[in-house]
Coordinates of N, CA and C in Angstrom, one line a residue:
X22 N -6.5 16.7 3.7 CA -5.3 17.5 3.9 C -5.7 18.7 4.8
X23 N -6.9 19.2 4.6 CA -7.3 20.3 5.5 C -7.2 20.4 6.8
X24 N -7.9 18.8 7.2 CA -7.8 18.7 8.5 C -6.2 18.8 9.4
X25 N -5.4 17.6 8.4 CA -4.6 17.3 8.9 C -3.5 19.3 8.8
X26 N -3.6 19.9 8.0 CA -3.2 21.2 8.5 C -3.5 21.9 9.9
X27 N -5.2 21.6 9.8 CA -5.5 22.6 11.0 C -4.9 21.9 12.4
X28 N -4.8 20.5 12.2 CA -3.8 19.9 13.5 C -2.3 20.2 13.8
X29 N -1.5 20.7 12.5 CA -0.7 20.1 12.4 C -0.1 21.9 12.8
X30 N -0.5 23.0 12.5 CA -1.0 24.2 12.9 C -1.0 24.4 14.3
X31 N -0.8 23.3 15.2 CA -1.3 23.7 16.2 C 0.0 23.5 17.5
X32 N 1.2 23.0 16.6 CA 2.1 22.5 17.1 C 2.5 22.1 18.4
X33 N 1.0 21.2 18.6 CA 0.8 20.2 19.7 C 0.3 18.9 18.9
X34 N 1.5 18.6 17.8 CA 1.5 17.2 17.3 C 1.9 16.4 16.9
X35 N 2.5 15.3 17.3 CA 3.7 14.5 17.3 C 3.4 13.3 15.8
X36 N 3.9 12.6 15.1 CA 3.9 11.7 14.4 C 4.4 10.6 14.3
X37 N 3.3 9.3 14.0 CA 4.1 8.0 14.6 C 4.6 7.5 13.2
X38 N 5.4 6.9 13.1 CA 6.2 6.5 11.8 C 7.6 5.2 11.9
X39 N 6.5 4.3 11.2 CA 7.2 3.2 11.5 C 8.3 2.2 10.4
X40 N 7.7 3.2 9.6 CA 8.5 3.2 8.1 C 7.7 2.3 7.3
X41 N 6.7 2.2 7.3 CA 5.7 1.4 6.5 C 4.9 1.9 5.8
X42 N 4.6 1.8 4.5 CA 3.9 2.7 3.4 C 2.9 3.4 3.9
X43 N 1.9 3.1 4.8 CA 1.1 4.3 4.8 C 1.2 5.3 5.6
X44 N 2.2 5.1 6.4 CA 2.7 6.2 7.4 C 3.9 7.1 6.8
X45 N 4.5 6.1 5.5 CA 5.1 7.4 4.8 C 4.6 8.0 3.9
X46 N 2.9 7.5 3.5 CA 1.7 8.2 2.5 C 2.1 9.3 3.6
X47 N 1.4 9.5 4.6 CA 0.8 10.2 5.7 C 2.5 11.3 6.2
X48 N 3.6 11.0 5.9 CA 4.5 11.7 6.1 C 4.7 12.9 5.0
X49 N 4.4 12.3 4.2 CA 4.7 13.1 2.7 C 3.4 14.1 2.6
X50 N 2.2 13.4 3.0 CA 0.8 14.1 3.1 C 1.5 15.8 4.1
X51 N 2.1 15.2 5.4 CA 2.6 16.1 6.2 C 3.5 17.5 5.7
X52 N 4.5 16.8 5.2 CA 5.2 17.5 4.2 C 4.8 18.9 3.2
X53 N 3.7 18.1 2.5 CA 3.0 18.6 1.8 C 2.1 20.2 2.0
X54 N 1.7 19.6 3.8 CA 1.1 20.8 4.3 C 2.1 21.6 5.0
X55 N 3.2 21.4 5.6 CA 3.7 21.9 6.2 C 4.3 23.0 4.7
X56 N 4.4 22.9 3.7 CA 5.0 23.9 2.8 C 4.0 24.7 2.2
X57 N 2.1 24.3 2.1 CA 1.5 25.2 1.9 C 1.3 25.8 3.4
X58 N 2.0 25.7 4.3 CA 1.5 26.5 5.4 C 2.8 27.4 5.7
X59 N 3.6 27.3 4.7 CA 4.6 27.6 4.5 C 5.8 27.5 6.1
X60 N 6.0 26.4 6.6 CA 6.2 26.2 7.4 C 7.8 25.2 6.7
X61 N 8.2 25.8 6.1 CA 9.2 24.7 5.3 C 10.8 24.5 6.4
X62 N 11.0 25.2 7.4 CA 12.0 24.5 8.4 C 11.5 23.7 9.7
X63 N 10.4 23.6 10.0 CA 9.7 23.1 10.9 C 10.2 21.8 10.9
X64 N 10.7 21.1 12.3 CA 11.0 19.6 12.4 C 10.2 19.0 12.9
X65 N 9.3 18.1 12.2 CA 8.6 17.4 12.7 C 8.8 16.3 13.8
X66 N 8.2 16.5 15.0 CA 8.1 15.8 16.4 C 8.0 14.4 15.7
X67 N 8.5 13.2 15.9 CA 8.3 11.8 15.2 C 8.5 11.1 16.4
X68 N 7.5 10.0 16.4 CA 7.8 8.4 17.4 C 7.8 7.3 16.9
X69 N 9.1 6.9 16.7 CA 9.2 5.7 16.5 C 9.4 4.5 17.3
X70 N 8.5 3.5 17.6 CA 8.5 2.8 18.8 C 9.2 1.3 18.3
X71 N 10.5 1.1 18.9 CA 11.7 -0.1 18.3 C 10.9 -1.2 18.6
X72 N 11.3 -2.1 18.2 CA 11.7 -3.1 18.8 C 13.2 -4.3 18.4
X73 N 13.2 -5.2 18.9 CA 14.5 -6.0 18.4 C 14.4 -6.9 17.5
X74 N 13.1 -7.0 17.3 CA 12.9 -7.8 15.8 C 12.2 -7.2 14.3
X75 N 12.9 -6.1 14.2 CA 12.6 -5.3 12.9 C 13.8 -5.2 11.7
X76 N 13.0 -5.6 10.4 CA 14.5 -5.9 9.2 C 15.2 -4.5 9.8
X77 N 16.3 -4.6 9.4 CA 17.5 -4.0 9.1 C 17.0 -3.0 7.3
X78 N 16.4 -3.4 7.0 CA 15.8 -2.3 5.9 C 15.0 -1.3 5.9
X79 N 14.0 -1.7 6.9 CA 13.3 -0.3 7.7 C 13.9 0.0 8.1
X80 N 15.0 -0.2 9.2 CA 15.6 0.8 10.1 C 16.4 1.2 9.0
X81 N 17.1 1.0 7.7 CA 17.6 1.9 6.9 C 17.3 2.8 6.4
X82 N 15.3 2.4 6.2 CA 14.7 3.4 5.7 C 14.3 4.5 6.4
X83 N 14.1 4.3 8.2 CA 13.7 5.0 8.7 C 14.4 6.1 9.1
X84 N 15.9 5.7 9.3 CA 17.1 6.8 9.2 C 16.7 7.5 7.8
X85 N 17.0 7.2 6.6 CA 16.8 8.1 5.4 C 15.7 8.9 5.5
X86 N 14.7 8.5 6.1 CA 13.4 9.3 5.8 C 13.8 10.7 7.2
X87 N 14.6 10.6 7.9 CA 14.8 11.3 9.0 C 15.5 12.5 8.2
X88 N 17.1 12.0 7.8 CA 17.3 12.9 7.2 C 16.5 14.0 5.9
X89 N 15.6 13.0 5.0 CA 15.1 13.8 3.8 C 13.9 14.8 4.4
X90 N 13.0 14.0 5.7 CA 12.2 15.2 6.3 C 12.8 15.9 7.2
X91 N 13.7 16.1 7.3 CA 14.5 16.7 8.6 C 13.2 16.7 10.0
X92 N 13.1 14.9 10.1 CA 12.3 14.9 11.3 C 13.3 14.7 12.5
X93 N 12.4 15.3 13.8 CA 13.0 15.3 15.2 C 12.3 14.0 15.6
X94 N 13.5 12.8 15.1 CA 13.1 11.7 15.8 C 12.6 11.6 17.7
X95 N 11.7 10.5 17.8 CA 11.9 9.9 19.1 C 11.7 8.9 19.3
X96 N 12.9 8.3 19.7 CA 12.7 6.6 19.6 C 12.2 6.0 20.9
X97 N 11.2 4.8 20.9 CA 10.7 4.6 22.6 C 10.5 2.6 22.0
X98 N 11.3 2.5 23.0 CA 11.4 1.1 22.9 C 10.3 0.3 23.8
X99 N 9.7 -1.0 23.2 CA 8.9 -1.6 23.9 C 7.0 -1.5 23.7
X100 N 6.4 -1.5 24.0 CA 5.0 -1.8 23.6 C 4.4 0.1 23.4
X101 N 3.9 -0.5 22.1 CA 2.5 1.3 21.8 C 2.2 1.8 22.6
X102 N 1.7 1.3 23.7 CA 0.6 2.2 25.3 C 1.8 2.7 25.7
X103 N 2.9 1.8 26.5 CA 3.7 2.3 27.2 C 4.6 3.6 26.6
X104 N 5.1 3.3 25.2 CA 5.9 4.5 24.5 C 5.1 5.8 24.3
X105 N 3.7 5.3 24.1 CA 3.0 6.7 23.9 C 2.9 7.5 25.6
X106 N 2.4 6.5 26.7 CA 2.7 7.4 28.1 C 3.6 7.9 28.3
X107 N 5.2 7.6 27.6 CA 5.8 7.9 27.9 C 6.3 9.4 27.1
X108 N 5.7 9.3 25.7 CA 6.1 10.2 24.9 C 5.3 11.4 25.8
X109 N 4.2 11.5 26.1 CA 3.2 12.5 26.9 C 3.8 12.7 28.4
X110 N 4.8 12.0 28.6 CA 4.9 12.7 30.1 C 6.3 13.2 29.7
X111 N 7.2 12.9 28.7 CA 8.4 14.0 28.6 C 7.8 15.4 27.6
X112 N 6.8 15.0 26.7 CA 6.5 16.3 25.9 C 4.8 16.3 26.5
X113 N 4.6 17.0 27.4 CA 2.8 16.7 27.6 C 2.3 18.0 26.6
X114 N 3.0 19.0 26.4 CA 2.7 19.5 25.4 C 1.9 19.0 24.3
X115 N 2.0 18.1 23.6 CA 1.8 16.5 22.8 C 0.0 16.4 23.2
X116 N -1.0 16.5 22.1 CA -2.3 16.3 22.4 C -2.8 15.7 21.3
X117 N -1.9 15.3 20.1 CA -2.3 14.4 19.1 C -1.4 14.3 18.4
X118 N -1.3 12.6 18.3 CA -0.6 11.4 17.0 C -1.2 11.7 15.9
X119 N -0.7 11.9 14.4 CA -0.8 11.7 13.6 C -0.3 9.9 12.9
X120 N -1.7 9.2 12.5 CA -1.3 7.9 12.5 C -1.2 7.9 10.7
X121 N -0.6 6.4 10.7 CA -0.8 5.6 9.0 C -2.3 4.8 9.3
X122 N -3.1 4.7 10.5 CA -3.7 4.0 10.2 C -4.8 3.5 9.2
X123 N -5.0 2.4 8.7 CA -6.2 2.5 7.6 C -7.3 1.7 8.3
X124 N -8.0 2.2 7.5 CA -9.8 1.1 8.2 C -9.4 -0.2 8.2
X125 N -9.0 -1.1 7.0 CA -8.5 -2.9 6.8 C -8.0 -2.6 7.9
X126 N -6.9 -2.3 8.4 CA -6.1 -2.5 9.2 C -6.6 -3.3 10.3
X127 N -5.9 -4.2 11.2 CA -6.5 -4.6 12.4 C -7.3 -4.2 13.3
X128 N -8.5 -4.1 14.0 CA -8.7 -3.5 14.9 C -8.9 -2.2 14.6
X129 N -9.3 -1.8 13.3 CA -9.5 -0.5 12.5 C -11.0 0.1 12.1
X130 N -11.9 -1.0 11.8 CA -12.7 -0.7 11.1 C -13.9 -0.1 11.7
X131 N -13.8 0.5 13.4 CA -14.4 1.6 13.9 C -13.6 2.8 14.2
X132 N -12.7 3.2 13.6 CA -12.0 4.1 14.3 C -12.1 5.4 12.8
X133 N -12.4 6.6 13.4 CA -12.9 7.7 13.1 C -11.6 8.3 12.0
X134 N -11.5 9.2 11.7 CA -10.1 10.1 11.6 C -10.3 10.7 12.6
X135 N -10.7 11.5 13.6 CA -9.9 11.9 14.9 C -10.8 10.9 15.7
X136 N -9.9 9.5 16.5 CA -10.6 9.2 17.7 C -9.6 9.3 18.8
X137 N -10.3 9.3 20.1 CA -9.5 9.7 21.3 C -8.5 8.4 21.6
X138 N -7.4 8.3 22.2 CA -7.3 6.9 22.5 C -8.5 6.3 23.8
X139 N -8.5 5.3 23.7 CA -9.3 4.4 24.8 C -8.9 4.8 26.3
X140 N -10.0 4.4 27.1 CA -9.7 4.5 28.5 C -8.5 3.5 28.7
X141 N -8.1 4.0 29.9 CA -6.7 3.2 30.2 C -5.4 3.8 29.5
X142 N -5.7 5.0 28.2 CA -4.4 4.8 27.3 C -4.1 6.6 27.6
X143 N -3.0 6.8 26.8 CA -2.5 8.5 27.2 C -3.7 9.2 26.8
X144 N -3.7 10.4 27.3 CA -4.6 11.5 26.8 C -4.4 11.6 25.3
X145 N -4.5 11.2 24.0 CA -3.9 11.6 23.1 C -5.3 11.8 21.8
X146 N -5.2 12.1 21.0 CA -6.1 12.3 20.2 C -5.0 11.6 18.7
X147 N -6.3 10.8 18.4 CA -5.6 9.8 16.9 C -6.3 10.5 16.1
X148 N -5.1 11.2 15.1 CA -5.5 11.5 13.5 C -5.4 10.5 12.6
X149 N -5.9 10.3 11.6 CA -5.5 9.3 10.9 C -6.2 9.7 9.5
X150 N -5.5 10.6 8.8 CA -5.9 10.9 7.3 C -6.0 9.9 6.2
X151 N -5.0 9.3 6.3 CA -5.7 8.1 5.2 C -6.2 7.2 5.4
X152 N -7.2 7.5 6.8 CA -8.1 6.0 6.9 C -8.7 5.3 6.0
X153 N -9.0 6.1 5.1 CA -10.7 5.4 4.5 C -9.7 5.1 2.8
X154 N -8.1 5.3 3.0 CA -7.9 5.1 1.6 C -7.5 3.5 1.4
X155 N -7.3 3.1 0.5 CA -7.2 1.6 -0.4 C -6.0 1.5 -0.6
X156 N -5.8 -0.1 -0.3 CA -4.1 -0.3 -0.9 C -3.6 0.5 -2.5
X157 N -4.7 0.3 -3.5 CA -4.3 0.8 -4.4 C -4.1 2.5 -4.3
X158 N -4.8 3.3 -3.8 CA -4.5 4.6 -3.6 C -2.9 5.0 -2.7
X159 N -3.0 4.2 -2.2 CA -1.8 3.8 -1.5 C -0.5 4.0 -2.4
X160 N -1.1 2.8 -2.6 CA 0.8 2.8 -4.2 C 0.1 4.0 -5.1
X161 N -0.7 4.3 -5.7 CA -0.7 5.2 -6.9 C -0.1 6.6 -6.2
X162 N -0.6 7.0 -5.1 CA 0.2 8.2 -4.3 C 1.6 8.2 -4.2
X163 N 2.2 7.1 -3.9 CA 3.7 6.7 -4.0 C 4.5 6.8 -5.0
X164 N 3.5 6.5 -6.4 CA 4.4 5.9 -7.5 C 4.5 7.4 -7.9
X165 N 2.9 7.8 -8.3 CA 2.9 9.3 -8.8 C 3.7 10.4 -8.2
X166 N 3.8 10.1 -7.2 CA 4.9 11.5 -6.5 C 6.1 11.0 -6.5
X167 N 6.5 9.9 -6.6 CA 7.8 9.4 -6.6 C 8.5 9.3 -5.3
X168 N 7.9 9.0 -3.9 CA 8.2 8.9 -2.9 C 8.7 7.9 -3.0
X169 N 9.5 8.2 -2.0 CA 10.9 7.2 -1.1 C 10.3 6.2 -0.6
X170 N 10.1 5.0 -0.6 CA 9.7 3.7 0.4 C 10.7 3.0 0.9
X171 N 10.2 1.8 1.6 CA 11.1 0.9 2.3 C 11.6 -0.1 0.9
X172 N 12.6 -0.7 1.2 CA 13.2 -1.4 -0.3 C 12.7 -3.0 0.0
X173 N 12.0 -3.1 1.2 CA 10.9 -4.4 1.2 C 9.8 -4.9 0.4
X174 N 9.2 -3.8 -0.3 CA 7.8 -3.3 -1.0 C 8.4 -4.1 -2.3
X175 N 9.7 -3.7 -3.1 CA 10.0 -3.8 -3.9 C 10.8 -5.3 -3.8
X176 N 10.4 -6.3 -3.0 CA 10.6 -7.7 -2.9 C 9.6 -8.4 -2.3
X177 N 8.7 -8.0 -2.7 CA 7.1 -8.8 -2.7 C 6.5 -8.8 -1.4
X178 N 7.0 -8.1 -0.3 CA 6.6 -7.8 1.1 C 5.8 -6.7 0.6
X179 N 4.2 -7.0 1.3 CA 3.1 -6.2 1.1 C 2.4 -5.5 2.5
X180 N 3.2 -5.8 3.3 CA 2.5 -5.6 4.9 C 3.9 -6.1 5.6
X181 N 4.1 -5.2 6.1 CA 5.5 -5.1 6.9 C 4.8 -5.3 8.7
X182 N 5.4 -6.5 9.1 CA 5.4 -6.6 11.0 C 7.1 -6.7 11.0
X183 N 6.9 -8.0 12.3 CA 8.5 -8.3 12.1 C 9.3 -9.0 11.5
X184 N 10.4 -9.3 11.8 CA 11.5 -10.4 10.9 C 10.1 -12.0 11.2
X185 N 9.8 -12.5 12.1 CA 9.1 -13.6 12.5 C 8.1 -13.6 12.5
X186 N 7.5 -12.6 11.8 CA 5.8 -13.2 10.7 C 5.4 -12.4 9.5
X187 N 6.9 -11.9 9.1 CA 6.1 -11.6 7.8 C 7.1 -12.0 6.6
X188 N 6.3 -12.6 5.5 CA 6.9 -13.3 4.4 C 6.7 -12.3 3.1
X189 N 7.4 -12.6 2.2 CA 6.6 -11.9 0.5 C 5.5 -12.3 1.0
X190 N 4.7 -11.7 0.1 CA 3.7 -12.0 0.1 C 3.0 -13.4 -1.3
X191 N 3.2 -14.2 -1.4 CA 2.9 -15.1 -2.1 C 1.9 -15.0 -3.6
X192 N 1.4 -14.1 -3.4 CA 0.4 -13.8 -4.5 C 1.1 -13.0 -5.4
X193 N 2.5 -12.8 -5.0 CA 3.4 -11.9 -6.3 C 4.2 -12.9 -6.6
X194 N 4.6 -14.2 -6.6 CA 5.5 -15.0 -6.8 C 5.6 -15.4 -8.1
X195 N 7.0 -14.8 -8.6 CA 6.8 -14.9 -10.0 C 6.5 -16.1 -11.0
X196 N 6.2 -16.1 -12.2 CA 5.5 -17.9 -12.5 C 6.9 -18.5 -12.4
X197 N 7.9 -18.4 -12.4 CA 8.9 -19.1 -12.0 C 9.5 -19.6 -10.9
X198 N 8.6 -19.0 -9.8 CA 8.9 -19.2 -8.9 C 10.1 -19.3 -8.0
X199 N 11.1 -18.7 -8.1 CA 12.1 -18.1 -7.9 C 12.5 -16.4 -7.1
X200 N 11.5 -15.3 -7.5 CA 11.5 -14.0 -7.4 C 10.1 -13.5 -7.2
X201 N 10.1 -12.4 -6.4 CA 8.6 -11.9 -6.3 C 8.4 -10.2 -6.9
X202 N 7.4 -10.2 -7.2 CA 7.0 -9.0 -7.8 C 6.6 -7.9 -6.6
X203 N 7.1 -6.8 -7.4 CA 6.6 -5.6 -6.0 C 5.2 -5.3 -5.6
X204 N 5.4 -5.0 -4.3 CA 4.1 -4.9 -3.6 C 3.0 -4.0 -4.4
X205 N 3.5 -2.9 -5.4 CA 2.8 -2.1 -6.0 C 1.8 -3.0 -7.0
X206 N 2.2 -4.0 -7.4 CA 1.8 -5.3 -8.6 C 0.5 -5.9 -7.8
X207 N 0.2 -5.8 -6.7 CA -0.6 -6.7 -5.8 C -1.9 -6.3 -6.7
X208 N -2.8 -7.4 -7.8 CA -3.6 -7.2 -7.9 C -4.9 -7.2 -7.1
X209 N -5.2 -7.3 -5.7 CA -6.2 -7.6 -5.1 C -5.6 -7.2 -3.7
X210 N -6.2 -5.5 -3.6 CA -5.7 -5.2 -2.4 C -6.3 -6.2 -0.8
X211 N -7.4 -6.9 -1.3 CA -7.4 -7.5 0.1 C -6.5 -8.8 0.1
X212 N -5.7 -9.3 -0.2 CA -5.0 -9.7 0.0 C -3.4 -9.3 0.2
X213 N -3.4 -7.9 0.8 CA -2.4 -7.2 1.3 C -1.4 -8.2 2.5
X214 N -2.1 -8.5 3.3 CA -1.7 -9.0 4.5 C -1.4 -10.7 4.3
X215 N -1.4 -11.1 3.1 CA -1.2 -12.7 3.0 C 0.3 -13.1 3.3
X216 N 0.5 -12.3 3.1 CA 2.0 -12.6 3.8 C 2.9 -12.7 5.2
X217 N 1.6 -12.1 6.3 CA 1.9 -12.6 7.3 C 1.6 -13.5 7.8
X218 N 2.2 -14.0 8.9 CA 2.1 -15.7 9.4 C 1.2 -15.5 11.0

């Protein structure tokens, strides 16, 4: 949390937020510091990057979480590289993303908490405070504070993509097989992602 102050202090720092548990860990994390820095009207810069195949329950969530952080959405439709160029050429101000990302995650398991983006990509500097944390840390931060999630979690979706690859996740399927258990129940965080296709 230290870190993520001394960036967040610097207010040259935008947040990506896609409505998916660990980027609302990492919003609340935000939150958090913004009130010991006593910064408690500050609107948080946010990017959210659309697309046309996302539930209709994120985007419910993602509205709600706008109003309860009083974030300064920005919505950028179409692929990560291009929305982030684009986020840096209307705010070049902008010199680092605060990510959800975690190590499991795809294409994660070399990336630092501050790495630069890659050649070819915007000037931006990737934060990412809960890298090195665990699905289970994950939900216990959620449950214990009582944060707001997406109402997918709580129907056996354990890893949110789009409407066309992501299922419950099957390892919560109740023995009746009828209903699924919440993503917080997932006894075996590496099977987080079994649910996508």
């Amino acid at each position: 949390l230290q870190a993520e102050e001394a960036v967040v202090s610097t207010q040259s720092t935008g947040l990506a937020f896609n409505g998916g548990k660990d980027c609302t860990v990492l919003l609340h994390l935000l939150h958090i510091a913004l009130q010991r820095l006593n910064l408690h009207s500050t609107k948080v810069l946010t990017v959210n990057i659309e697309t046309d195949e996302v539930f209709p329950e994120l985007n419910n969530f993602i509205a709600q979480s706008v109003d309860l952080y009083r974030l300064m959405m920005v919505n950028k439709k179409g692929k990560i590289k291009q929305a982030l160029f684009d986020l840096k050429h209307d705010r070049p101000h902008i010199s680092a993303v605060l990510m959800g990302t975690r190590s499991t995650d795809p294409y994660s398991a070399a990336l630092r908490s501050f790495t630069p983006c890659d050649p070819g990509w915007p000037d931006l500097m990737r934060v990412s405070p809960v890298l090195t944390w665990s699905y289970e840390q994950v939900w216990r931060f959620i449950r214990e504070l009582n944060v707001p999630y997406c109402a997918l979690y709580d129907a056996g979706y354990t890893s949110l993509g789009n409407i066309h690859n992501t299922l419950p996740n099957p390892e919560l399927l109740s023995e009746d097989g009828t209903t699924y258990k919440p993503a917080y129940c997932l006894a075996d965080g590496n099977q987080e992602r079994a649910g996508r296709t």
